[in-house]
Structures are given as C-alpha cells and as structure tokens.
mmCIF file of C-alpha atoms in Angstrom:
data_model
loop_
_atom_site.group_PDB
_atom_site.id
_atom_site.type_symbol
_atom_site.label_atom_id
_atom_site.label_comp_id
_atom_site.label_asym_id
_atom_site.label_seq_id
_atom_site.Cartn_x
_atom_site.Cartn_y
_atom_site.Cartn_z
ATOM 1 C CA UNK A 934 81.996 114.736 103.887
ATOM 2 C CA UNK A 935 84.478 115.059 104.550
ATOM 3 C CA UNK A 936 84.657 119.132 103.912
ATOM 4 C CA UNK A 937 85.444 121.369 99.899
ATOM 5 C CA UNK A 938 89.076 121.634 101.110
ATOM 6 C CA UNK A 939 89.796 117.796 101.860
ATOM 7 C CA UNK A 940 87.421 117.346 98.933
ATOM 8 C CA UNK A 941 89.194 118.567 96.393
ATOM 9 C CA UNK A 942 93.634 117.541 98.064
ATOM 10 C CA UNK A 943 92.605 114.617 97.383
ATOM 11 C CA UNK A 944 91.159 114.457 94.320
ATOM 12 C CA UNK A 945 94.745 116.092 93.174
ATOM 13 C CA UNK A 946 96.286 112.488 94.368
ATOM 14 C CA UNK A 947 94.008 111.222 92.444
ATOM 15 C CA UNK A 948 95.364 112.550 89.687
ATOM 16 C CA UNK A 949 98.854 111.701 90.395
ATOM 17 C CA UNK A 950 97.771 108.257 90.473
ATOM 18 C CA UNK A 951 97.450 107.551 94.933
ATOM 19 C CA UNK A 952 95.169 105.018 95.506
ATOM 20 C CA UNK A 953 92.193 106.641 97.371
ATOM 21 C CA UNK A 954 90.537 103.591 100.082
ATOM 22 C CA UNK A 955 87.514 104.922 101.620
ATOM 23 C CA UNK A 956 87.390 103.748 105.706
ATOM 24 C CA UNK A 957 83.906 101.539 106.487
ATOM 25 C CA UNK A 958 81.539 103.430 109.444
ATOM 26 C CA UNK A 959 83.340 103.058 112.508
ATOM 27 C CA UNK A 960 86.560 104.526 111.905
ATOM 28 C CA UNK A 961 87.713 107.376 112.664
ATOM 29 C CA UNK A 962 89.660 108.456 109.251
ATOM 30 C CA UNK A 963 87.726 108.832 106.100
ATOM 31 C CA UNK A 964 90.113 107.506 103.625
ATOM 32 C CA UNK A 965 93.071 105.661 103.884
ATOM 33 C CA UNK A 966 95.401 107.065 100.609
ATOM 34 C CA UNK A 967 98.040 105.149 99.401
ATOM 35 C CA UNK A 968 101.149 106.381 97.185
ATOM 36 C CA UNK A 969 101.693 104.512 93.600
ATOM 37 C CA UNK A 970 105.458 103.485 94.188
ATOM 38 C CA UNK A 971 103.382 100.474 96.575
ATOM 39 C CA UNK A 972 105.685 98.629 98.654
ATOM 40 C CA UNK A 973 108.257 100.547 98.096
ATOM 41 C CA UNK A 974 106.441 103.690 97.694
ATOM 42 C CA UNK A 975 105.792 105.795 100.639
ATOM 43 C CA UNK A 976 103.617 104.669 103.766
ATOM 44 C CA UNK A 977 99.972 105.098 104.094
ATOM 45 C CA UNK A 978 98.446 108.469 105.519
ATOM 46 C CA UNK A 979 94.954 108.697 107.191
ATOM 47 C CA UNK A 980 92.637 111.163 106.175
ATOM 48 C CA UNK A 981 90.402 112.325 108.646
ATOM 49 C CA UNK A 982 86.935 113.805 106.987
ATOM 50 C CA UNK A 983 85.774 116.192 109.782
ATOM 51 C CA UNK A 984 88.860 117.645 112.001
ATOM 52 C CA UNK A 985 88.610 120.554 113.759
ATOM 53 C CA UNK A 986 90.353 122.111 111.135
ATOM 54 C CA UNK A 987 90.155 121.069 107.032
ATOM 55 C CA UNK A 988 91.975 123.582 105.536
ATOM 56 C CA UNK A 989 95.315 121.828 107.935
ATOM 57 C CA UNK A 990 94.080 118.553 106.815
ATOM 58 C CA UNK A 991 94.310 119.274 102.959
ATOM 59 C CA UNK A 992 97.679 121.504 104.294
ATOM 60 C CA UNK A 993 98.937 117.374 105.443
ATOM 61 C CA UNK A 994 97.959 116.244 102.270
ATOM 62 C CA UNK A 995 99.274 118.297 99.860
ATOM 63 C CA UNK A 996 102.157 117.520 101.424
ATOM 64 C CA UNK A 997 102.343 114.235 101.403
ATOM 65 C CA UNK A 998 101.658 114.654 97.161
ATOM 66 C CA UNK A 999 104.548 117.050 97.160
ATOM 67 C CA UNK A 1000 107.421 114.680 99.461
ATOM 68 C CA UNK A 1001 106.220 111.494 97.266
ATOM 69 C CA UNK A 1002 108.809 110.587 94.402
ATOM 70 C CA UNK A 1003 106.587 108.170 92.893
ATOM 71 C CA UNK A 1004 104.402 109.908 92.097
ATOM 72 C CA UNK A 1005 102.547 111.489 87.634
ATOM 73 C CA UNK A 1006 103.564 114.332 89.118
ATOM 74 C CA UNK A 1007 105.497 117.016 87.319
ATOM 75 C CA UNK A 1008 108.626 118.447 88.981
ATOM 76 C CA UNK A 1009 110.436 121.161 86.255
#
C-alpha cells in the first residue's frame, strides 16, 4: 500500500479529472495516471507506491498536476 502522502496526491489528481489506473501486482509502479487531455494531453506518469522518499514522489505528482493545462483546476 502506498504512503499516505502519495495517496493524498493521487486524490488531488482524481479531483482535477486525471484518470488513475492501478497497475497489476507484478509492476514496479503502483499506478499510471493520465491527463484529462487524452492523446493531446500530457504524457502518462508512473506513480511508485513504495519509493525511498514518499514526499518526493508526492511532489512529482503535484508538479505534473501544476504543469498540466488540461486539468480542471482553477489557475486564478
């Protein structure tokens, strides 16, 4: 099970309209997340559930969300 910081960041992605696909038990990544822009959107992002520093993985997820122009977030 991923750390709470990572789960919170994934929740933020879902709230912004990103699609989260949990990978199978044989993958290194916990999930792949996809921008709401579809094929014209941002590249998919691999999310690791048990990284050495969970805060860094959560920050990576939040950076992708901030950079995405297709998310349903308010930028004002």
